[in-house]
mmCIF file of C-alpha atoms in Angstrom:
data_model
loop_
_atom_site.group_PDB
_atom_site.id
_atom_site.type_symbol
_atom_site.label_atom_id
_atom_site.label_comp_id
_atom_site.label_asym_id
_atom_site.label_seq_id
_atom_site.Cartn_x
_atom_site.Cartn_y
_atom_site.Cartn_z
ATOM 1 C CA UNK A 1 -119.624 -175.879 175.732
ATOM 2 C CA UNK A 2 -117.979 -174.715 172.585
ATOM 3 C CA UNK A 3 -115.604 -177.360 170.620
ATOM 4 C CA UNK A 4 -112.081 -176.014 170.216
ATOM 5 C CA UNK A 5 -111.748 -177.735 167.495
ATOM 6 C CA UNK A 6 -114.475 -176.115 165.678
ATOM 7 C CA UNK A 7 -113.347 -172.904 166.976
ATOM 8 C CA UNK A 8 -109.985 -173.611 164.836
ATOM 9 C CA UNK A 9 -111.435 -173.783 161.996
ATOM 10 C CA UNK A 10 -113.650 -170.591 162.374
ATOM 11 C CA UNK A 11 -110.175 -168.955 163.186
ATOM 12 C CA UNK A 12 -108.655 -170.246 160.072
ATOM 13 C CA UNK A 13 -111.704 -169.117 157.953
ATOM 14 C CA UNK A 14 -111.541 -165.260 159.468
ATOM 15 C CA UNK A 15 -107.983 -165.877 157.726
ATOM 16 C CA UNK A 16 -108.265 -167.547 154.391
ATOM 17 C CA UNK A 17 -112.287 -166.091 153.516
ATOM 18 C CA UNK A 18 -113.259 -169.328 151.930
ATOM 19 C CA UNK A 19 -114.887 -173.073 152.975
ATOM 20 C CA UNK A 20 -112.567 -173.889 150.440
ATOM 21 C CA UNK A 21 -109.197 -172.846 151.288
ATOM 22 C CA UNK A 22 -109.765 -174.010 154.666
ATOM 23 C CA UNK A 23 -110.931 -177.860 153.723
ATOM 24 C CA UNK A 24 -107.719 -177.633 151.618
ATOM 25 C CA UNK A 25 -105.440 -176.666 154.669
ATOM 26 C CA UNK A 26 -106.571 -178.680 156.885
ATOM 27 C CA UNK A 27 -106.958 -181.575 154.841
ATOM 28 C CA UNK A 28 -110.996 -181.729 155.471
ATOM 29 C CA UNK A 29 -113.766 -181.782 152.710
ATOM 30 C CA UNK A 30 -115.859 -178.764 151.780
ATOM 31 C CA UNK A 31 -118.907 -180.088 153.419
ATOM 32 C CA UNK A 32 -116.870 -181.620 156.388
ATOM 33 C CA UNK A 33 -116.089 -177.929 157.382
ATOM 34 C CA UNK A 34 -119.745 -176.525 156.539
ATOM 35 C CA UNK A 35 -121.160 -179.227 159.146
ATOM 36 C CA UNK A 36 -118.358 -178.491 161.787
ATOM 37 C CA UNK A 37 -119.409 -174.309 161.364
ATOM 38 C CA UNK A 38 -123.292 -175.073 161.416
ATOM 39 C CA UNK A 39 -122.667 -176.800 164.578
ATOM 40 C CA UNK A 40 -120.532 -174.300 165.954
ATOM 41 C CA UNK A 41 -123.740 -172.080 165.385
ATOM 42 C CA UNK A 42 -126.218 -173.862 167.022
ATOM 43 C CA UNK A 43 -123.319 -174.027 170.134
ATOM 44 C CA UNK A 44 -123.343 -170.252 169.963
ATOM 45 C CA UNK A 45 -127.084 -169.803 169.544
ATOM 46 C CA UNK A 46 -126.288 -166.836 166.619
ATOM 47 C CA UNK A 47 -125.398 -166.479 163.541
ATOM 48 C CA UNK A 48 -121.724 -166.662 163.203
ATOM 49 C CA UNK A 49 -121.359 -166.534 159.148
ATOM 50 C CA UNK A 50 -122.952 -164.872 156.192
ATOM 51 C CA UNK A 51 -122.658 -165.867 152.316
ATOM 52 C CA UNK A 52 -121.138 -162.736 150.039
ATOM 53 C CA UNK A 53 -120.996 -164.724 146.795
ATOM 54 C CA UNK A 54 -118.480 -167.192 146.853
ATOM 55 C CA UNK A 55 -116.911 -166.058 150.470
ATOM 56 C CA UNK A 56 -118.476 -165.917 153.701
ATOM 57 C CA UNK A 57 -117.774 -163.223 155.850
ATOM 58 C CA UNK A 58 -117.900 -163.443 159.976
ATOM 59 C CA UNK A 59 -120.857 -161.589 161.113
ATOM 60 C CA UNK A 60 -119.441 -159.349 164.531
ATOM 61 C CA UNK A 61 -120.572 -162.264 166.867
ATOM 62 C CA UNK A 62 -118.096 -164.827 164.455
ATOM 63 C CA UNK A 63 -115.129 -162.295 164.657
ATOM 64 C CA UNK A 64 -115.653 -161.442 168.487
ATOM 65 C CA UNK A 65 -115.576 -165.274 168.829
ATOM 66 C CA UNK A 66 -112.274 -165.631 166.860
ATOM 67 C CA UNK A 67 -110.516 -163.403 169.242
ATOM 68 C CA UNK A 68 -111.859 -165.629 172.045
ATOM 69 C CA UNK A 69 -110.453 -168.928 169.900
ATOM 70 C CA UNK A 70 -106.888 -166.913 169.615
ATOM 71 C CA UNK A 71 -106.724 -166.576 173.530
ATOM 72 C CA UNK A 72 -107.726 -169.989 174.012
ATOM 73 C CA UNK A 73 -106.077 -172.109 171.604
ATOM 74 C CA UNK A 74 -102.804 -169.531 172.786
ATOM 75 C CA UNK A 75 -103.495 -171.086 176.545
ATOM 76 C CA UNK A 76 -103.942 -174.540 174.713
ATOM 77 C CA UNK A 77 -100.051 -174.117 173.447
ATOM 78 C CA UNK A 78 -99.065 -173.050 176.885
ATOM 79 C CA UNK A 79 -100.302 -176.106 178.453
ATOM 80 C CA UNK A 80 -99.038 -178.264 175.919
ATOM 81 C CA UNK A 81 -95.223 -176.616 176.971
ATOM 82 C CA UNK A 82 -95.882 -177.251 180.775
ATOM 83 C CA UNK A 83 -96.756 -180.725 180.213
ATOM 84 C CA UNK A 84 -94.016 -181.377 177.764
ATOM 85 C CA UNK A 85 -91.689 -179.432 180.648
ATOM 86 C CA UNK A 86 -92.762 -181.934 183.399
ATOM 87 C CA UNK A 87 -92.084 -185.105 180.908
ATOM 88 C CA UNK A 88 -88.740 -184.265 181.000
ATOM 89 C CA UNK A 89 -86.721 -184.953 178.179
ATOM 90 C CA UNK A 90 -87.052 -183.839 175.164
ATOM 91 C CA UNK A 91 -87.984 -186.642 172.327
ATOM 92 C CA UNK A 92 -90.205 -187.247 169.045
ATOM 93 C CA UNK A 93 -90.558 -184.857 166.197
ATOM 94 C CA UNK A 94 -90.224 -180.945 165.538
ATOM 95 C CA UNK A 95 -91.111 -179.883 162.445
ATOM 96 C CA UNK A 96 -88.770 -177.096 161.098
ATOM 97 C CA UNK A 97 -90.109 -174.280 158.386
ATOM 98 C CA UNK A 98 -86.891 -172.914 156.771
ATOM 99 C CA UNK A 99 -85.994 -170.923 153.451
ATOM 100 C CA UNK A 100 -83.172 -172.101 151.019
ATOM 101 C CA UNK A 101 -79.778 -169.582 152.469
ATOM 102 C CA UNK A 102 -81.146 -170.528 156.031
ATOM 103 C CA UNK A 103 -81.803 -173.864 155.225
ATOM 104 C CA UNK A 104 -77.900 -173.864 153.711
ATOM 105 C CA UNK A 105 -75.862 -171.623 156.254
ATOM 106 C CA UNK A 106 -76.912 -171.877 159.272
ATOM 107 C CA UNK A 107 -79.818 -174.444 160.000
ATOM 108 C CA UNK A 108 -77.488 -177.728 159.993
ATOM 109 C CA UNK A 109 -75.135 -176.451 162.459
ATOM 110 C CA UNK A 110 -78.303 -175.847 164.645
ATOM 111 C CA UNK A 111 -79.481 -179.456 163.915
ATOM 112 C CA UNK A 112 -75.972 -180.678 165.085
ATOM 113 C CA UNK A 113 -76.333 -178.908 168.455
ATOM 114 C CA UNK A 114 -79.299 -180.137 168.607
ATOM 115 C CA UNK A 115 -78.741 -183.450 168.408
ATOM 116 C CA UNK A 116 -76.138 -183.499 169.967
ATOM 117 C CA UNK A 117 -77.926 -182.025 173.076
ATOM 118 C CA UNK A 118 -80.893 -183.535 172.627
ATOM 119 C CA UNK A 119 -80.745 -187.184 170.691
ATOM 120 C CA UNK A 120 -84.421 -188.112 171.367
ATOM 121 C CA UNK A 121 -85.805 -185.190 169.325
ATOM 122 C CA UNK A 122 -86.370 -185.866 165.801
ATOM 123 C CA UNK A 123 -86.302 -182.563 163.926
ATOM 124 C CA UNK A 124 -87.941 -182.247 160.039
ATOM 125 C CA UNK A 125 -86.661 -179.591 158.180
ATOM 126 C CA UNK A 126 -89.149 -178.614 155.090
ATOM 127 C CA UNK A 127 -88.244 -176.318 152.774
ATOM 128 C CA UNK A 128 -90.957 -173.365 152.915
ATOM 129 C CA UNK A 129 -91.243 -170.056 151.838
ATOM 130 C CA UNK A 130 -92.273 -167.205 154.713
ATOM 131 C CA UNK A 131 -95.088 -165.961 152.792
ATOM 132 C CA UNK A 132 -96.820 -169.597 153.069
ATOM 133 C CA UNK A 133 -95.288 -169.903 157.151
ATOM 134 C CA UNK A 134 -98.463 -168.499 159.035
ATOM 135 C CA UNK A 135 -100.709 -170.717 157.192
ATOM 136 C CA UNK A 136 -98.576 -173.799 158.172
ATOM 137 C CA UNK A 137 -97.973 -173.301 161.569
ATOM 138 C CA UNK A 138 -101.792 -172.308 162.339
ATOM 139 C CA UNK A 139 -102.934 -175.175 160.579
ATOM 140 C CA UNK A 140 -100.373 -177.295 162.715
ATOM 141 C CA UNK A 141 -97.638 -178.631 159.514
ATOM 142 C CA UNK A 142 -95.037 -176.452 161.132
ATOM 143 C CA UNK A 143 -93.802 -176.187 164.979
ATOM 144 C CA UNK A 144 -91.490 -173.318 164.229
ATOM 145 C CA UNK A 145 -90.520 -171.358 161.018
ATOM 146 C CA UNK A 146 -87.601 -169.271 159.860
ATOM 147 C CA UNK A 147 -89.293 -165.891 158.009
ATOM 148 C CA UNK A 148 -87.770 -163.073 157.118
ATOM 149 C CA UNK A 149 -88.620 -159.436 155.954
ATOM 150 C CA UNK A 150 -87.553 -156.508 154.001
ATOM 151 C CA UNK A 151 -86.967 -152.780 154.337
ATOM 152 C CA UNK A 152 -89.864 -152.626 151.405
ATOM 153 C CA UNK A 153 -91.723 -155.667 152.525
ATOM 154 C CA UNK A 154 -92.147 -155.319 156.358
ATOM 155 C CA UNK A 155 -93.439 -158.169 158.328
ATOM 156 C CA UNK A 156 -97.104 -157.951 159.375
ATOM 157 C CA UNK A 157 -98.571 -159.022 162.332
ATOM 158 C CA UNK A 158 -100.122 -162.622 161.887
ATOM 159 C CA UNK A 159 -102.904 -163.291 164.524
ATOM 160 C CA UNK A 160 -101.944 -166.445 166.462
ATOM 161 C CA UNK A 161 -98.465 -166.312 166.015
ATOM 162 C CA UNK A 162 -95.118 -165.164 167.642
ATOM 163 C CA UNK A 163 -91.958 -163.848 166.002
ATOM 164 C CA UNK A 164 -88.478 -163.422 167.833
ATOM 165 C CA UNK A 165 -85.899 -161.723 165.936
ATOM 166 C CA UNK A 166 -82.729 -163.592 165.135
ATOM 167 C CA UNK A 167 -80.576 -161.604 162.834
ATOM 168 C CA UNK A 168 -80.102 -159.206 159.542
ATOM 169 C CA UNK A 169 -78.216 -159.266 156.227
ATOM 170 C CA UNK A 170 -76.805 -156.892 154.025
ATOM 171 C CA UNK A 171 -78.716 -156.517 150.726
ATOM 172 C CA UNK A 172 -76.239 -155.854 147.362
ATOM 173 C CA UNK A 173 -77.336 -155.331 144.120
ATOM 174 C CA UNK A 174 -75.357 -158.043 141.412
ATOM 175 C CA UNK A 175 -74.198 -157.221 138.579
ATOM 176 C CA UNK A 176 -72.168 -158.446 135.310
ATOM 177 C CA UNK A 177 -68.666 -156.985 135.957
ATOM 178 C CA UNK A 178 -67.561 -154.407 133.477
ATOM 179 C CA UNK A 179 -70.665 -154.254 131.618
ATOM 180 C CA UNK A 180 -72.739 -151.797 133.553
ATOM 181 C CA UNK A 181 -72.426 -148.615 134.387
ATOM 182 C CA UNK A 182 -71.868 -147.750 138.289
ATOM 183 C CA UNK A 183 -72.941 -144.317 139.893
ATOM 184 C CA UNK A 184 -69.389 -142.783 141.087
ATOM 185 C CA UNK A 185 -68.683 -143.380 145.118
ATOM 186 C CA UNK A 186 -70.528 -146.725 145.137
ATOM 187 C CA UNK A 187 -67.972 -148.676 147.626
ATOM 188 C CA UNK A 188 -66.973 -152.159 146.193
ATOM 189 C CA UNK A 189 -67.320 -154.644 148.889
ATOM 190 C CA UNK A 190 -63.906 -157.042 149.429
ATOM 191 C CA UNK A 191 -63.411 -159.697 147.826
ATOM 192 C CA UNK A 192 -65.883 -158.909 144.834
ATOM 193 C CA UNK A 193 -64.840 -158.726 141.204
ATOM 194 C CA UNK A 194 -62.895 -155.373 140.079
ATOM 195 C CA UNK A 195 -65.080 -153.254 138.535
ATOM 196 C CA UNK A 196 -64.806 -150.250 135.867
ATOM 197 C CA UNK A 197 -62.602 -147.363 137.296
ATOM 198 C CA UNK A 198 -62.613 -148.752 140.654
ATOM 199 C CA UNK A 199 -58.871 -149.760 141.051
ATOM 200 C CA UNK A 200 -57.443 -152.122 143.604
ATOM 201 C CA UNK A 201 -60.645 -154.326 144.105
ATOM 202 C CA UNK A 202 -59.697 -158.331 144.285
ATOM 203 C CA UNK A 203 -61.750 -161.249 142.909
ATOM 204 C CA UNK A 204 -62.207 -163.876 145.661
ATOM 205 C CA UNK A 205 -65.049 -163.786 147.863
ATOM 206 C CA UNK A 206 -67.964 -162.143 149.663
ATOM 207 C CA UNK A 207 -66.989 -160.207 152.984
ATOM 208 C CA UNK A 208 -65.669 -162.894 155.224
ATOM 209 C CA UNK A 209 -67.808 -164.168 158.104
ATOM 210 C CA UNK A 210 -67.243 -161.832 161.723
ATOM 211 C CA UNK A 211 -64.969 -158.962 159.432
ATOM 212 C CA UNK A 212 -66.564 -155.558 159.303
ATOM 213 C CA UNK A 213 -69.078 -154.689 156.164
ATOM 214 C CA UNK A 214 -67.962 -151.983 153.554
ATOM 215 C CA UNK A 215 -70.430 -149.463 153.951
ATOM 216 C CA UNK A 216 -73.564 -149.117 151.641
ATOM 217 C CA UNK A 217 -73.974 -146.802 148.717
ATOM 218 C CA UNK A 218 -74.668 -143.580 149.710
ATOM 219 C CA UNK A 219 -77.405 -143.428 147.582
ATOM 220 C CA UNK A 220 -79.214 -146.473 146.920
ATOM 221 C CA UNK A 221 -81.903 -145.230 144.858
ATOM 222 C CA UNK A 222 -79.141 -143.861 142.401
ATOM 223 C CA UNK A 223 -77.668 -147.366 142.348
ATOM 224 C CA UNK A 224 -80.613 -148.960 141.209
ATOM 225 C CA UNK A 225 -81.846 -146.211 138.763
ATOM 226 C CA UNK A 226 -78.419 -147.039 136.950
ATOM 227 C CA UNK A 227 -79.871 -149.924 136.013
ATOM 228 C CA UNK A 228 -83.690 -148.479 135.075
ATOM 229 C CA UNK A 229 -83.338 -150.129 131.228
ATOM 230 C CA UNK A 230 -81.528 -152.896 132.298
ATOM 231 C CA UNK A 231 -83.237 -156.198 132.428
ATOM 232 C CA UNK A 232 -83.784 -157.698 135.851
ATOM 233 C CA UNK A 233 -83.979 -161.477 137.636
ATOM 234 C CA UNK A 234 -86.265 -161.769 140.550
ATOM 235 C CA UNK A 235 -87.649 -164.539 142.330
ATOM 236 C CA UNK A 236 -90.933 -165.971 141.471
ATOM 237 C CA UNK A 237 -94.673 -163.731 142.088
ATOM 238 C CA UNK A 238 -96.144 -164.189 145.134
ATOM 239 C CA UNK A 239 -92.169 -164.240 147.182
ATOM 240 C CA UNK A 240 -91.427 -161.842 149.314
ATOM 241 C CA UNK A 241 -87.916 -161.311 147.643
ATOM 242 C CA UNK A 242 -89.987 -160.521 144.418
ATOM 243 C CA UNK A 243 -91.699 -157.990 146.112
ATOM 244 C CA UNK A 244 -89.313 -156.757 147.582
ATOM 245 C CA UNK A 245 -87.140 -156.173 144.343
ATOM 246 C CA UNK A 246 -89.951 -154.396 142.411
ATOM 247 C CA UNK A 247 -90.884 -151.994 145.572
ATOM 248 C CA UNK A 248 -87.013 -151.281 145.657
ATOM 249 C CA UNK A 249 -87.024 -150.118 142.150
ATOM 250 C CA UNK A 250 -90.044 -148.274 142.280
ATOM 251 C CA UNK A 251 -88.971 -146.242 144.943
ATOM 252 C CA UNK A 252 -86.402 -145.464 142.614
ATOM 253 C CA UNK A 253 -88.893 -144.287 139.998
ATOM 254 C CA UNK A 254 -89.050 -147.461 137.545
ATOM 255 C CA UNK A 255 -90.701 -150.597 137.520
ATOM 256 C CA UNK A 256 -88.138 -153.324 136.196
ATOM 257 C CA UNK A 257 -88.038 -154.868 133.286
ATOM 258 C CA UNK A 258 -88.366 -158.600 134.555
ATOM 259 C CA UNK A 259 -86.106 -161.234 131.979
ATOM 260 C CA UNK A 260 -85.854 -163.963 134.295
ATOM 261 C CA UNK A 261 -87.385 -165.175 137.081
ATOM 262 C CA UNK A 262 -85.477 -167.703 139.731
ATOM 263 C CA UNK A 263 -85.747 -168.193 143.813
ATOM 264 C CA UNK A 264 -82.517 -169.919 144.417
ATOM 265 C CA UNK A 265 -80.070 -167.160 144.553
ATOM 266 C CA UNK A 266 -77.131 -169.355 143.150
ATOM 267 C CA UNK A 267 -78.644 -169.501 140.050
ATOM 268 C CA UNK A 268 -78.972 -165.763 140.326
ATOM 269 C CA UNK A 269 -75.536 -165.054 139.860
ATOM 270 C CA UNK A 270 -74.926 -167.231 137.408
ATOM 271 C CA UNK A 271 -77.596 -165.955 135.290
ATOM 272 C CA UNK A 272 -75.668 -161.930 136.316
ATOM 273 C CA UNK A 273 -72.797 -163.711 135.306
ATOM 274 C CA UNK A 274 -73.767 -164.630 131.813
ATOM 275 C CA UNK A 275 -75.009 -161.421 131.275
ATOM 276 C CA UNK A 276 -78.336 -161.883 131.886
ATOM 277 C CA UNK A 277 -79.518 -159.052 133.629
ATOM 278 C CA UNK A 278 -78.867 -157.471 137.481
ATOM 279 C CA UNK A 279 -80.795 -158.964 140.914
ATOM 280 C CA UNK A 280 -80.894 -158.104 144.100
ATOM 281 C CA UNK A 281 -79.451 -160.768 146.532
ATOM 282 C CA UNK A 282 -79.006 -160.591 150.594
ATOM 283 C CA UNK A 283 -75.433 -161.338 152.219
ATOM 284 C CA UNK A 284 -75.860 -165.162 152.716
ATOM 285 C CA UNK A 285 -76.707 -165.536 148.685
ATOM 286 C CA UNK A 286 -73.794 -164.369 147.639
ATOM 287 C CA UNK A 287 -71.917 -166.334 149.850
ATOM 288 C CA UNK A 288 -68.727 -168.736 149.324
ATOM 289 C CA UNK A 289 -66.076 -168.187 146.253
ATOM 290 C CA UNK A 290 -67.084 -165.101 144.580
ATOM 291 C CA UNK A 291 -67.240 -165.127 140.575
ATOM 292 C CA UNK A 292 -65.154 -162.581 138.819
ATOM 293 C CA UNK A 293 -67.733 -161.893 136.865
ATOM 294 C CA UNK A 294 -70.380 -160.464 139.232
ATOM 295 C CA UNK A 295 -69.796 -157.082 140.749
ATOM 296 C CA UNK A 296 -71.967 -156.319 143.997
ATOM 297 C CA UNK A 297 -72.306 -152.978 145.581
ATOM 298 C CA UNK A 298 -73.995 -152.984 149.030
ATOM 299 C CA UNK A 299 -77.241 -151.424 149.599
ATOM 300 C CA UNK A 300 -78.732 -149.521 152.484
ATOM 301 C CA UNK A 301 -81.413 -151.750 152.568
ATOM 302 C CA UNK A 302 -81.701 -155.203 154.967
ATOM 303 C CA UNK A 303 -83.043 -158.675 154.987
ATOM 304 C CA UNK A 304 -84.381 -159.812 158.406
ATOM 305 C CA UNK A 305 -84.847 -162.951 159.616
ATOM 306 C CA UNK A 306 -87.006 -164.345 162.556
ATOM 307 C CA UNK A 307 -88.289 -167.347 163.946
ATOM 308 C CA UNK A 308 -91.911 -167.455 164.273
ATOM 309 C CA UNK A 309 -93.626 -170.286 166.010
ATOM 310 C CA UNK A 310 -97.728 -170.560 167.516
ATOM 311 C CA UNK A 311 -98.202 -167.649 170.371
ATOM 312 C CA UNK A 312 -97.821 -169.799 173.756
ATOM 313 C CA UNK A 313 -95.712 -172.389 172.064
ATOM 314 C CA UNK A 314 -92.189 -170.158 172.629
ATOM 315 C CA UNK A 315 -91.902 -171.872 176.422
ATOM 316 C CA UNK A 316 -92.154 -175.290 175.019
ATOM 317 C CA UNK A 317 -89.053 -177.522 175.690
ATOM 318 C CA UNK A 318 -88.248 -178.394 171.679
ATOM 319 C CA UNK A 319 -89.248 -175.048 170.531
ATOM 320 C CA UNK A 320 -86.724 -173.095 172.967
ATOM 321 C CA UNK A 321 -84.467 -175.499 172.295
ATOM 322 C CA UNK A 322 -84.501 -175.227 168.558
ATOM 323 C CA UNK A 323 -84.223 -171.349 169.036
ATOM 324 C CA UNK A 324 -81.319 -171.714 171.184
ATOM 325 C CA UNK A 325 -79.038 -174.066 168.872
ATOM 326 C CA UNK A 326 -80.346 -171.544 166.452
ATOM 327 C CA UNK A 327 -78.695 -168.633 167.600
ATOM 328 C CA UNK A 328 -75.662 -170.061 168.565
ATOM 329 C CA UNK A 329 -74.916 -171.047 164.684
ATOM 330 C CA UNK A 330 -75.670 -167.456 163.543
ATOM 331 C CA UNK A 331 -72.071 -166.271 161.622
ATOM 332 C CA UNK A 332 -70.804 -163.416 163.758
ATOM 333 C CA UNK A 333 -71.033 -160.623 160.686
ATOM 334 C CA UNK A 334 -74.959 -161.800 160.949
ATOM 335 C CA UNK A 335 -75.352 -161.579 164.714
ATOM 336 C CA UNK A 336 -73.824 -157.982 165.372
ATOM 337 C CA UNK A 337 -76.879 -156.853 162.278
ATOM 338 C CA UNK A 338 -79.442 -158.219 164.993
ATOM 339 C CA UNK A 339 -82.417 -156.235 164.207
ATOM 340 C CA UNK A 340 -87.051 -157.014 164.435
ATOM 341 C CA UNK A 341 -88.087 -159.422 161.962
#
């Protein structure tokens, strides 16, 4: 009989391609997981790995077996919610994968719902970037995740796991007010800071929560070639919002000049403000009091969020329930832009 548990970690090494990487996520020694995989061998009675270098690769026998370990550690997760179903009840912890303007605007009112619903679960928000989310919840540190995806970054398909969609943002290119140029037409979105030759625009705020969104620049790829010597901010390599920035200019037909480097989207704007350079941020950066000194123009493009969780696991009492208090706290102008993470 084969050992789930050793089938998990043959799973996670047809995903991370090194002894290594998986000892490191699962919190097991090098040569703890090389025993474990011999012995899954001798279980199977064939070779499951072979050495190229420093990786091993999954012979076809070891990557037929992985697809058998998805189905059945999916059925474990589906168990696990009709047990937890029949206890009744919903107590002890849930541990919550989330990204800073989640985390911010719309995660605590969920955890307030949720508690008060539901005072004998104990949810753990961490603080976790969607590019590390798949990795985390199929090595078990996560129960459910926020991710999200971009027009330029789309989401792929992780093996093991399930995404629902929740809702999209607005993407708007920031800008020092009155200090760069702007392509004629570009709508200014209300509230933001008065720009050049654009009469009657009003300092304040972002577009209020549930009113309608000015519509984007009609030609997005002329907004952000405006800026083609400008210098940029992005968030950090490796993020998808850096990615997503640098395939956005490129399809634009420059590569930006990178100044500054910064994930938390506050800091963005002040950075625009001071003249730094121009980012692009997504509708819930840029929100609460507006600085007169930024100037955003709405883009075509759109962030989308999702919340991902193990396949099987999306029936589970806490789960659902976390998805449902979820929703519910989405801001109306986010809901109506409901779209596939």
């Amino acid at each position: 009989m084969l050992d789930v548990r050793r089938l998990r970690l043959l799973r996670e090494l047809a995903r991370r391609g090194t002894i290594a990487a998986v000892a490191e996520a699962l919190s097991f020694s090098p040569s703890a997981v090389s025993q474990q995989l011999g012995v899954l061998e001798r279980e199977a009675g064939l070779p499951l790995l072979e050495r190229t270098g420093r990786r091993v690769r999954l012979t076809p026998a070891g990557q037929n077996l992985v697809r058998h370990a998805e189905a059945v550690l999916e059925r474990l997760e589906q168990a696990d919610a009709d047990l937890a179903e029949a206890r009744g009840g919903l107590a002890g912890a849930l541990r919550i994968g989330a990204f800073p303007t989640a985390t911010r605007a719309i995660v605590p009112a969920a955890l307030v719902a949720l508690a008060r619903r539901h005072p004998g679960l104990e949810p753990m928000v961490c603080e976790t970037d969607p590019a590390a989310v798949a990795h985390a919840l199929r090595a078990g540190d996560l129960d459910v995740a926020l991710v999200h995806s971009y027009d330029f970054v789309p989401a792929e398909r992780e093996p093991g796991l399930t995404t629902e969609p929740l809702y999209g943002e607005a993407m708007y290119l920031a800008e020092p007010a009155g200090e760069t140029p702007v392509p004629p037409g570009a709508p200014v979105p209300p509230g933001t800071a008065e720009a050049p030759g654009r009469p009657g625009a009003e300092a304040g705020g972002p577009p209020a929560q549930g009113l309608p969104q000015p519509p984007p620049a009609p030609d997005q790829d002329a907004v952000l070639r405006a800026h083609a010597r400008s210098p940029w901010i992005t968030a950090t390599p490796g993020t998808l919002c850096h990615t997503m920035t640098t395939r956005a200019c490129q399809a634009a037909g420059f590569t930006p000049r990178v100044r500054h480097q910064v994930d938390e989207f506050a800091t963005v704007l002040a950075l625009v403000a001071a003249g730094q350079g121009v980012a692009v941020v997504p509708q819930l950066g840029v929100a609460g009091p507006a600085d007169p000194a930024v100037h955003l123009t709405r883009l075509v493009m759109q962030r989308r969020t999702g919340l991902a969780f193990r396949s099987g696991a999306g029936t589970h009492p806490a789960v659902a329930a976390f998805g449902a208090a979820l929703r519910a706290a989405v801001p109306p102008d986010l809901a109506g832009s409901r779209a596939e993470a």
